[in-house]
Amino acid sequence: METTSRVDAQPSAMEGEQQAPIAGETLEGFLMAPFPWYGLDEAFTGPRRLLSVGTAADGCVEHGSIAHGDEPTVRGDAQEEKERFTVVVTVAANPVRRSPDGTGLLEATSVSSAAWLAGVGLLSVTWPAQMDHTLRDDWLEQQTETAWALADDLAGSAWSTLSLPVDGVPTPFHYRESEFGWVLAGSTPEGVHVGAYGRGMSAYGVGFSMIKDITTYA
């Protein structure tokens, strides 16, 4: 994949990135982004909240996640079946660029970046039934590798095409389902890539829109 690299123990970040704290500094991180944020459109009337942002090695905010609906419980039990949530990931459309110290290059981002972040985001809130802590570590590593490979092959048979509204305009997305939920990824005319993952809410019924005032989510 030209866009991202896997980071063990921090699967929601791309190579060279750091995660902003989820508490007081979260809103500040979102406000620092030089690109627009996306969430579910006004058809969704449930709760919304900020999750976290990721920054590249040059310190610029490169992506972030916004949750909609229930807060998922990371357990593979009956409660999981009752959860209804969607998380929307916005990724800046960045070209290849030099690192701050001038010694290397920062990788470009693409739709695959959004697919990767959405895929590992779903894994982070998944705990297969009847699996203990020690086995889950091995499972998570294996599934993260699989998510990486899938995001690198959006033209592959694991993905289908789904048309969803973005700011009211039908937009093609790459879409896949698993026993743990669904993942999708696409691009917007506003120069960002959008990924999403969820459970309990049908991906066929979601739409996305640019957020006018991110402070209302804090």
Coordinates of N, CA and C in Angstrom, one line a residue:
M1 N 0.8 -1.2 0.0 CA 0.0 0.0 0.0 C 0.9 1.2 0.0
E2 N 0.6 2.2 -0.8 CA 1.4 3.4 -0.9 C 1.1 4.4 0.2
T3 N 0.1 4.1 1.1 CA -0.4 5.1 1.9 C -0.1 4.9 3.4
T4 N -0.1 3.7 3.9 CA 0.0 3.5 5.3 C 0.9 2.4 5.7
S5 N 1.4 2.4 6.9 CA 2.2 1.2 7.4 C 1.6 0.8 8.8
R6 N 1.7 -0.5 9.0 CA 1.1 -1.0 10.3 C 2.0 -0.6 11.5
V7 N 1.3 -0.3 12.6 CA 2.0 0.0 13.8 C 1.5 -0.9 14.9
D8 N 2.4 -1.8 15.3 CA 2.0 -2.8 16.4 C 1.6 -2.0 17.7
A9 N 0.6 -2.5 18.4 CA 0.2 -2.0 19.7 C -0.5 -0.6 19.6
Q10 N -0.6 -0.1 18.3 CA -1.4 1.1 18.2 C -2.0 1.1 16.8
P11 N -2.9 0.2 16.5 CA -3.4 -0.1 15.2 C -4.2 1.0 14.6
S12 N -4.6 2.0 15.4 CA -5.4 3.1 14.8 C -4.6 4.2 14.3
A13 N -3.3 4.1 14.4 CA -2.4 5.2 13.9 C -1.6 4.7 12.7
M14 N -1.3 5.7 11.8 CA -0.5 5.3 10.6 C 1.0 5.6 11.0
E15 N 1.9 5.1 10.2 CA 3.3 5.1 10.5 C 3.8 6.6 10.8
G16 N 4.5 6.7 11.9 CA 5.1 8.0 12.3 C 4.1 8.9 13.0
E17 N 2.9 8.4 13.4 CA 1.9 9.2 14.0 C 1.9 9.0 15.5
Q18 N 1.2 10.0 16.1 CA 1.0 10.0 17.5 C -0.5 10.2 17.7
Q19 N -1.1 9.6 18.7 CA -2.5 9.8 19.0 C -2.7 10.9 20.1
A20 N -3.6 11.9 19.8 CA -3.9 12.9 20.7 C -4.7 12.3 21.9
P21 N -4.5 12.9 23.1 CA -5.3 12.4 24.3 C -6.8 12.4 24.0
I22 N -7.5 11.5 24.5 CA -9.0 11.4 24.3 C -9.7 12.4 25.1
A23 N -9.1 13.0 26.2 CA -9.8 13.8 27.1 C -9.7 15.3 26.6
G24 N -9.2 16.2 27.5 CA -9.3 17.6 27.3 C -8.8 18.2 26.0
E25 N -7.7 17.5 25.5 CA -7.1 18.0 24.3 C -7.7 17.5 23.0
T26 N -8.7 16.7 23.1 CA -9.3 16.1 21.9 C -9.8 17.2 21.0
L27 N -10.7 18.1 21.5 CA -11.3 19.1 20.7 C -10.2 20.0 20.0
E28 N -9.2 20.3 20.8 CA -8.1 21.2 20.3 C -7.5 20.5 19.1
G29 N -7.3 19.2 19.1 CA -6.7 18.4 18.0 C -7.6 18.5 16.8
F30 N -8.9 18.4 17.0 CA -9.8 18.5 15.8 C -9.8 19.9 15.2
L31 N -9.7 20.9 16.1 CA -9.7 22.3 15.6 C -8.4 22.6 14.9
M32 N -7.3 21.9 15.1 CA -6.0 22.2 14.5 C -6.0 21.6 13.0
A33 N -6.9 20.8 12.7 CA -6.9 20.1 11.4 C -7.1 21.1 10.2
P34 N -6.3 21.1 9.2 CA -6.4 22.0 8.1 C -7.4 21.5 7.0
F35 N -8.2 20.5 7.4 CA -9.2 19.9 6.4 C -10.5 19.8 7.1
P36 N -11.6 19.7 6.4 CA -12.9 19.5 7.0 C -13.2 18.1 7.6
W37 N -14.0 18.1 8.6 CA -14.4 16.8 9.2 C -15.7 16.4 8.7
Y38 N -15.9 15.0 8.6 CA -17.2 14.5 8.2 C -17.8 13.6 9.3
G39 N -19.1 13.6 9.3 CA -19.8 12.7 10.2 C -21.1 12.2 9.5
L40 N -21.9 11.5 10.2 CA -23.2 11.1 9.6 C -24.0 12.3 9.3
D41 N -24.9 12.3 8.3 CA -25.7 13.5 8.0 C -26.9 13.6 9.0
E42 N -27.7 14.6 8.7 CA -28.8 14.9 9.7 C -29.8 13.8 9.8
A43 N -29.8 12.8 9.0 CA -30.8 11.7 9.1 C -30.5 10.9 10.4
F44 N -29.3 11.0 10.9 CA -28.9 10.3 12.1 C -29.2 11.3 13.3
T45 N -30.1 10.9 14.2 CA -30.5 11.9 15.3 C -30.0 11.4 16.7
G46 N -29.1 10.4 16.7 CA -28.6 9.9 18.0 C -27.4 10.7 18.5
P47 N -26.8 10.2 19.6 CA -25.6 10.9 20.2 C -24.4 10.9 19.2
R48 N -23.6 11.9 19.3 CA -22.3 12.0 18.6 C -21.2 12.4 19.6
R49 N -20.0 11.9 19.3 CA -18.9 12.3 20.2 C -17.6 12.2 19.5
L50 N -16.6 13.0 19.9 CA -15.3 13.0 19.3 C -14.5 11.8 20.0
L51 N -13.7 11.1 19.2 CA -12.9 10.0 19.7 C -11.4 10.5 19.8
S52 N -10.7 10.5 18.7 CA -9.3 10.9 18.8 C -8.8 11.4 17.4
V53 N -7.7 12.0 17.4 CA -7.0 12.4 16.1 C -5.6 11.8 16.1
G54 N -5.1 11.7 14.9 CA -3.8 11.2 14.7 C -3.0 12.2 13.9
T55 N -1.7 12.4 14.3 CA -0.9 13.4 13.7 C 0.3 12.7 13.0
A56 N 0.8 13.2 11.9 CA 1.9 12.7 11.1 C 3.2 13.2 11.8
A57 N 4.3 12.7 11.3 CA 5.6 13.0 11.9 C 5.9 14.5 11.8
D58 N 5.3 15.2 10.9 CA 5.5 16.7 10.8 C 4.6 17.5 11.8
G59 N 3.8 16.8 12.6 CA 3.0 17.4 13.6 C 1.6 17.8 13.1
C60 N 1.4 17.7 11.8 CA 0.1 18.0 11.3 C -1.0 16.9 11.6
V61 N -2.2 17.4 11.9 CA -3.3 16.4 12.1 C -3.6 15.8 10.8
E62 N -3.6 14.4 10.7 CA -3.8 13.7 9.5 C -5.1 13.0 9.4
H63 N -5.7 12.6 10.5 CA -6.9 11.9 10.5 C -7.6 11.9 11.9
G64 N -8.9 11.6 12.0 CA -9.6 11.6 13.2 C -10.9 10.8 13.1
S65 N -11.4 10.4 14.3 CA -12.6 9.6 14.3 C -13.7 10.2 15.1
I66 N -14.9 10.1 14.7 CA -16.1 10.6 15.4 C -17.1 9.5 15.5
A67 N -17.6 9.3 16.7 CA -18.5 8.2 17.0 C -20.0 8.6 16.9
H68 N -20.8 7.7 16.5 CA -22.3 8.0 16.4 C -23.0 6.8 17.0
G69 N -23.9 7.0 17.9 CA -24.7 6.0 18.5 C -24.2 5.4 19.8
D70 N -24.3 4.1 20.1 CA -23.9 3.5 21.3 C -22.4 3.5 21.4
E71 N -21.9 3.5 22.7 CA -20.5 3.3 22.9 C -20.2 1.8 22.9
P72 N -19.5 1.2 22.0 CA -19.3 -0.2 21.9 C -18.6 -0.8 23.1
T73 N -19.0 -2.0 23.5 CA -18.4 -2.7 24.6 C -17.5 -3.7 24.0
V74 N -16.2 -3.7 24.4 CA -15.2 -4.6 23.8 C -15.3 -6.0 24.4
R75 N -16.5 -6.6 24.1 CA -16.7 -8.0 24.6 C -17.5 -8.7 23.6
G76 N -17.3 -10.0 23.5 CA -18.0 -10.8 22.5 C -19.2 -11.5 23.2
D77 N -20.1 -10.8 23.8 CA -21.2 -11.4 24.5 C -22.5 -10.9 23.9
A78 N -23.6 -11.2 24.6 CA -24.9 -10.9 24.1 C -25.1 -9.4 24.0
Q79 N -24.5 -8.6 24.8 CA -24.7 -7.2 24.8 C -24.2 -6.6 23.5
E80 N -23.2 -7.2 22.9 CA -22.7 -6.7 21.6 C -23.7 -6.7 20.5
E81 N -24.7 -7.7 20.6 CA -25.7 -7.7 19.6 C -26.7 -6.6 19.7
K82 N -26.7 -5.9 20.8 CA -27.7 -4.8 21.0 C -27.1 -3.5 20.7
E83 N -25.8 -3.4 20.5 CA -25.1 -2.2 20.2 C -25.4 -1.7 18.8
R84 N -25.6 -0.4 18.7 CA -25.8 0.2 17.4 C -24.9 1.4 17.3
F85 N -23.9 1.3 16.5 CA -22.9 2.4 16.4 C -22.3 2.5 15.0
T86 N -21.9 3.7 14.6 CA -21.1 3.9 13.4 C -20.0 4.9 13.8
V87 N -18.8 4.6 13.4 CA -17.7 5.6 13.6 C -17.2 6.0 12.2
V88 N -17.1 7.3 12.1 CA -16.6 7.9 10.8 C -15.2 8.4 11.0
V89 N -14.4 8.0 10.0 CA -12.9 8.4 10.1 C -12.7 9.3 8.9
T90 N -12.2 10.5 9.2 CA -11.8 11.5 8.1 C -10.3 11.5 8.0
V91 N -9.8 11.3 6.8 CA -8.3 11.3 6.5 C -8.0 12.4 5.5
A92 N -7.0 13.2 5.8 CA -6.5 14.3 4.9 C -5.9 13.6 3.6
A93 N -6.2 14.2 2.5 CA -5.7 13.7 1.2 C -4.3 14.4 1.0
N94 N -3.3 13.7 1.6 CA -1.9 14.3 1.5 C -1.1 13.6 0.5
P95 N -0.3 14.4 -0.3 CA 0.7 13.8 -1.2 C 1.9 13.3 -0.5
V96 N 2.8 12.6 -1.2 CA 4.1 12.3 -0.6 C 4.9 13.6 -0.3
R97 N 5.5 13.7 0.8 CA 6.2 15.0 1.2 C 7.3 14.7 2.1
R98 N 8.3 15.6 2.2 CA 9.5 15.4 3.0 C 9.2 15.5 4.5
S99 N 9.9 14.7 5.2 CA 9.8 14.7 6.7 C 10.3 16.0 7.2
P100 N 10.0 16.3 8.5 CA 10.4 17.6 9.1 C 11.9 17.8 9.1
D101 N 12.7 16.7 9.3 CA 14.1 16.8 9.4 C 14.8 16.7 8.0
G102 N 14.0 16.5 7.0 CA 14.5 16.5 5.6 C 15.3 15.2 5.2
T103 N 15.2 14.2 6.1 CA 16.0 13.0 5.8 C 15.2 11.9 5.1
G104 N 13.9 12.1 5.0 CA 13.0 11.0 4.4 C 11.8 11.6 3.8
L105 N 10.8 10.8 3.5 CA 9.6 11.2 2.9 C 8.4 10.6 3.8
L106 N 7.4 11.4 3.9 CA 6.1 11.0 4.5 C 5.2 10.4 3.4
E107 N 4.6 9.3 3.7 CA 3.9 8.6 2.7 C 2.6 9.4 2.4
A108 N 2.1 9.2 1.2 CA 0.8 9.8 0.8 C -0.3 9.0 1.4
T109 N -1.5 9.7 1.5 CA -2.7 9.1 2.0 C -3.6 8.9 0.8
S110 N -4.5 7.9 1.0 CA -5.5 7.6 -0.1 C -6.7 6.9 0.5
V111 N -7.6 6.5 -0.3 CA -8.8 5.7 0.1 C -8.4 4.5 0.9
S112 N -7.3 3.9 0.6 CA -6.8 2.7 1.3 C -6.4 3.1 2.7
S113 N -6.0 4.3 3.0 CA -5.7 4.8 4.3 C -6.9 4.8 5.2
A114 N -8.0 5.3 4.6 CA -9.3 5.3 5.3 C -9.8 3.9 5.5
A115 N -9.7 3.0 4.5 CA -10.1 1.6 4.7 C -9.3 0.9 5.8
W116 N -8.0 1.2 5.9 CA -7.2 0.6 6.9 C -7.6 1.0 8.3
L117 N -7.7 2.4 8.4 CA -8.1 2.9 9.8 C -9.4 2.4 10.2
A118 N -10.4 2.3 9.3 CA -11.7 1.8 9.6 C -11.7 0.3 10.0
G119 N -10.9 -0.4 9.2 CA -10.8 -1.8 9.5 C -10.2 -2.1 10.9
V120 N -9.1 -1.5 11.2 CA -8.5 -1.7 12.6 C -9.4 -1.1 13.7
G121 N -10.1 0.0 13.3 CA -11.0 0.6 14.3 C -12.1 -0.4 14.7
L122 N -12.6 -1.2 13.7 CA -13.6 -2.2 14.0 C -13.0 -3.3 14.9
L123 N -11.8 -3.7 14.6 CA -11.1 -4.7 15.4 C -10.9 -4.3 16.8
S124 N -10.7 -3.0 17.0 CA -10.4 -2.5 18.3 C -11.6 -2.6 19.3
V125 N -12.8 -2.7 18.7 CA -14.0 -2.8 19.6 C -14.6 -4.2 19.4
T126 N -13.8 -5.2 19.0 CA -14.3 -6.5 18.8 C -13.6 -7.5 19.7
W127 N -14.4 -8.4 20.3 CA -13.9 -9.4 21.2 C -14.7 -10.7 20.8
P128 N -14.1 -11.6 20.0 CA -14.9 -12.8 19.6 C -15.3 -13.6 20.8
A129 N -16.5 -14.1 20.7 CA -17.1 -14.9 21.8 C -16.2 -16.1 22.2
Q130 N -16.2 -16.4 23.5 CA -15.4 -17.5 24.0 C -13.9 -17.4 23.7
M131 N -13.4 -16.2 23.8 CA -11.9 -16.1 23.6 C -11.4 -15.3 24.8
D132 N -10.3 -15.9 25.4 CA -9.7 -15.3 26.6 C -8.7 -14.2 26.2
H133 N -8.1 -13.6 27.2 CA -7.2 -12.4 26.9 C -6.0 -12.9 26.1
T134 N -5.4 -14.0 26.5 CA -4.1 -14.4 25.8 C -4.4 -14.7 24.3
L135 N -5.5 -15.4 24.0 CA -5.8 -15.7 22.7 C -6.2 -14.5 21.9
R136 N -6.8 -13.5 22.5 CA -7.2 -12.3 21.8 C -6.1 -11.6 21.2
D137 N -5.0 -11.5 21.9 CA -3.8 -10.8 21.5 C -3.3 -11.4 20.1
D138 N -3.2 -12.8 20.1 CA -2.8 -13.4 18.8 C -3.9 -13.2 17.7
W139 N -5.1 -13.3 18.1 CA -6.2 -13.1 17.1 C -6.1 -11.6 16.6
L140 N -5.9 -10.7 17.4 CA -5.9 -9.3 17.0 C -4.7 -9.0 16.1
E141 N -3.6 -9.6 16.3 CA -2.5 -9.4 15.4 C -2.7 -10.0 14.1
Q142 N -3.3 -11.2 14.1 CA -3.6 -11.9 12.8 C -4.7 -11.1 12.0
Q143 N -5.7 -10.6 12.7 CA -6.8 -9.9 12.0 C -6.3 -8.5 11.5
T144 N -5.4 -7.9 12.3 CA -4.8 -6.6 11.8 C -4.1 -6.8 10.6
E145 N -3.3 -7.8 10.4 CA -2.6 -8.1 9.2 C -3.6 -8.3 8.1
T146 N -4.7 -9.0 8.3 CA -5.7 -9.2 7.3 C -6.3 -7.9 6.9
A147 N -6.6 -7.1 7.8 CA -7.2 -5.8 7.5 C -6.3 -4.9 6.7
W148 N -5.0 -5.0 7.0 CA -4.0 -4.3 6.2 C -4.0 -4.8 4.7
A149 N -4.0 -6.1 4.6 CA -3.9 -6.7 3.2 C -5.2 -6.3 2.4
L150 N -6.3 -6.3 3.1 CA -7.6 -6.0 2.5 C -7.6 -4.5 2.0
A151 N -7.1 -3.6 2.9 CA -7.1 -2.2 2.5 C -6.2 -1.9 1.4
D152 N -5.2 -2.8 1.2 CA -4.2 -2.6 0.1 C -4.8 -3.2 -1.2
D153 N -5.9 -3.8 -1.2 CA -6.5 -4.4 -2.4 C -8.0 -4.1 -2.5
L154 N -8.3 -2.8 -2.7 CA -9.7 -2.4 -2.7 C -10.4 -2.8 -4.0
A155 N -9.7 -3.3 -5.0 CA -10.3 -3.8 -6.2 C -10.5 -5.3 -6.1
G156 N -10.1 -5.9 -5.0 CA -10.3 -7.3 -4.8 C -11.7 -7.8 -4.5
S157 N -11.9 -9.1 -4.5 CA -13.2 -9.7 -4.4 C -13.8 -9.5 -3.0
A158 N -13.0 -9.1 -2.0 CA -13.5 -8.9 -0.6 C -14.4 -7.6 -0.6
W159 N -14.2 -6.8 -1.5 CA -14.9 -5.5 -1.5 C -16.0 -5.4 -2.6
S160 N -17.1 -4.7 -2.3 CA -18.1 -4.4 -3.3 C -18.3 -2.9 -3.3
T161 N -19.0 -2.4 -4.3 CA -19.2 -1.0 -4.4 C -20.6 -0.6 -3.9
L162 N -20.6 0.5 -3.1 CA -21.9 1.0 -2.5 C -22.0 2.5 -2.7
S163 N -23.1 2.9 -3.2 CA -23.3 4.4 -3.5 C -24.0 5.0 -2.3
L164 N -23.4 6.0 -1.6 CA -24.0 6.6 -0.5 C -23.9 8.1 -0.6
P165 N -24.8 8.9 -0.1 CA -24.8 10.3 -0.2 C -23.7 11.0 0.6
V166 N -22.9 11.9 0.0 CA -21.9 12.7 0.7 C -22.3 14.2 0.4
D167 N -22.7 14.9 1.4 CA -23.3 16.2 1.2 C -24.4 16.2 0.2
G168 N -25.2 15.2 0.2 CA -26.3 15.0 -0.7 C -26.0 14.5 -2.1
V169 N -24.7 14.3 -2.4 CA -24.3 13.8 -3.7 C -24.0 12.3 -3.7
P170 N -24.6 11.5 -4.5 CA -24.3 10.0 -4.5 C -22.8 9.8 -4.8
T171 N -22.1 9.1 -3.9 CA -20.7 8.9 -4.0 C -20.3 7.4 -3.9
P172 N -19.4 6.9 -4.7 CA -19.1 5.5 -4.6 C -18.2 5.2 -3.4
F173 N -18.4 4.1 -2.7 CA -17.6 3.6 -1.6 C -17.3 2.2 -1.8
H174 N -16.1 1.8 -1.3 CA -15.7 0.4 -1.2 C -16.3 -0.1 0.1
Y175 N -16.9 -1.3 0.1 CA -17.6 -1.8 1.2 C -17.4 -3.3 1.4
R176 N -17.2 -3.7 2.7 CA -17.1 -5.1 3.0 C -17.8 -5.4 4.3
E177 N -18.3 -6.6 4.5 CA -18.9 -7.1 5.7 C -18.1 -8.2 6.3
S178 N -18.1 -8.4 7.6 CA -17.6 -9.5 8.3 C -18.5 -9.9 9.4
E179 N -18.2 -10.9 10.1 CA -19.0 -11.4 11.2 C -19.0 -10.4 12.4
F180 N -18.0 -9.4 12.3 CA -17.8 -8.5 13.4 C -18.5 -7.1 13.1
G181 N -18.9 -6.9 11.9 CA -19.5 -5.6 11.5 C -19.1 -5.3 10.1
W182 N -19.2 -4.0 9.7 CA -18.9 -3.6 8.3 C -17.9 -2.5 8.3
V183 N -17.3 -2.3 7.1 CA -16.2 -1.3 6.9 C -16.5 -0.7 5.5
L184 N -16.3 0.6 5.3 CA -16.4 1.2 4.0 C -15.4 2.3 3.9
A185 N -15.1 2.7 2.7 CA -14.2 3.8 2.5 C -14.4 4.4 1.1
G186 N -14.2 5.8 1.0 CA -14.3 6.5 -0.2 C -13.7 7.9 -0.1
S187 N -13.9 8.7 -1.1 CA -13.4 10.1 -1.1 C -14.5 11.1 -1.3
T188 N -14.2 12.3 -0.9 CA -15.2 13.4 -1.0 C -14.6 14.5 -1.9
P189 N -15.4 15.3 -2.5 CA -15.0 16.4 -3.3 C -14.2 17.5 -2.5
E190 N -14.2 17.4 -1.2 CA -13.6 18.4 -0.4 C -12.1 18.1 0.0
G191 N -11.6 17.1 -0.7 CA -10.2 16.9 -0.5 C -9.8 16.0 0.7
V192 N -10.8 15.2 1.1 CA -10.5 14.2 2.2 C -11.0 12.8 1.8
H193 N -10.5 11.8 2.5 CA -11.0 10.5 2.3 C -11.8 10.2 3.6
V194 N -12.9 9.4 3.4 CA -13.8 9.0 4.5 C -13.9 7.5 4.6
G195 N -13.6 7.1 5.8 CA -13.9 5.7 6.1 C -14.9 5.6 7.2
A196 N -15.5 4.4 7.4 CA -16.5 4.2 8.5 C -16.5 2.7 8.8
Y197 N -16.9 2.5 10.1 CA -17.2 1.1 10.5 C -18.3 1.1 11.5
G198 N -19.0 0.0 11.6 CA -20.1 -0.1 12.5 C -20.7 -1.4 12.7
R199 N -21.6 -1.5 13.7 CA -22.4 -2.7 14.0 C -23.8 -2.3 14.4
G200 N -24.8 -3.1 14.0 CA -26.1 -2.8 14.4 C -26.9 -1.7 13.6
M201 N -26.1 -0.9 12.9 CA -26.7 0.1 12.0 C -26.3 -0.4 10.6
S202 N -27.3 -0.4 9.7 CA -27.0 -0.8 8.3 C -26.2 0.2 7.5
A203 N -25.1 -0.2 6.9 CA -24.3 0.7 6.1 C -25.1 1.2 4.9
Y204 N -26.1 0.5 4.5 CA -26.8 0.9 3.3 C -27.7 2.1 3.6
G205 N -27.9 2.4 4.8 CA -28.8 3.5 5.2 C -28.1 4.7 5.7
V206 N -26.7 4.7 5.7 CA -26.0 5.9 6.2 C -25.7 6.9 5.1
G207 N -25.5 8.2 5.5 CA -25.1 9.2 4.6 C -24.1 10.1 5.4
F208 N -23.3 10.8 4.6 CA -22.2 11.6 5.3 C -22.4 13.1 4.9
S209 N -22.0 14.0 5.8 CA -22.0 15.4 5.5 C -20.8 16.1 6.2
M210 N -20.4 17.2 5.7 CA -19.3 17.9 6.3 C -19.8 18.6 7.5
I211 N -19.0 18.6 8.6 CA -19.4 19.1 9.9 C -19.1 20.6 9.9
K212 N -20.1 21.4 10.1 CA -19.9 22.9 10.0 C -19.3 23.4 11.3
D213 N -19.6 22.8 12.5 CA -19.0 23.3 13.7 C -18.7 22.1 14.6
I214 N -17.4 21.8 14.6 CA -16.9 20.6 15.3 C -17.1 20.8 16.8
T215 N -17.1 22.0 17.3 CA -17.2 22.2 18.7 C -18.6 21.7 19.3
T216 N -19.6 21.5 18.5 CA -20.9 21.0 18.9 C -20.8 19.5 19.3
Y217 N -19.7 18.9 18.9 CA -19.5 17.5 19.2 C -18.8 17.2 20.5
A218 N -18.2 18.3 21.1 CA -17.4 18.1 22.3 C -18.2 18.0 23.5

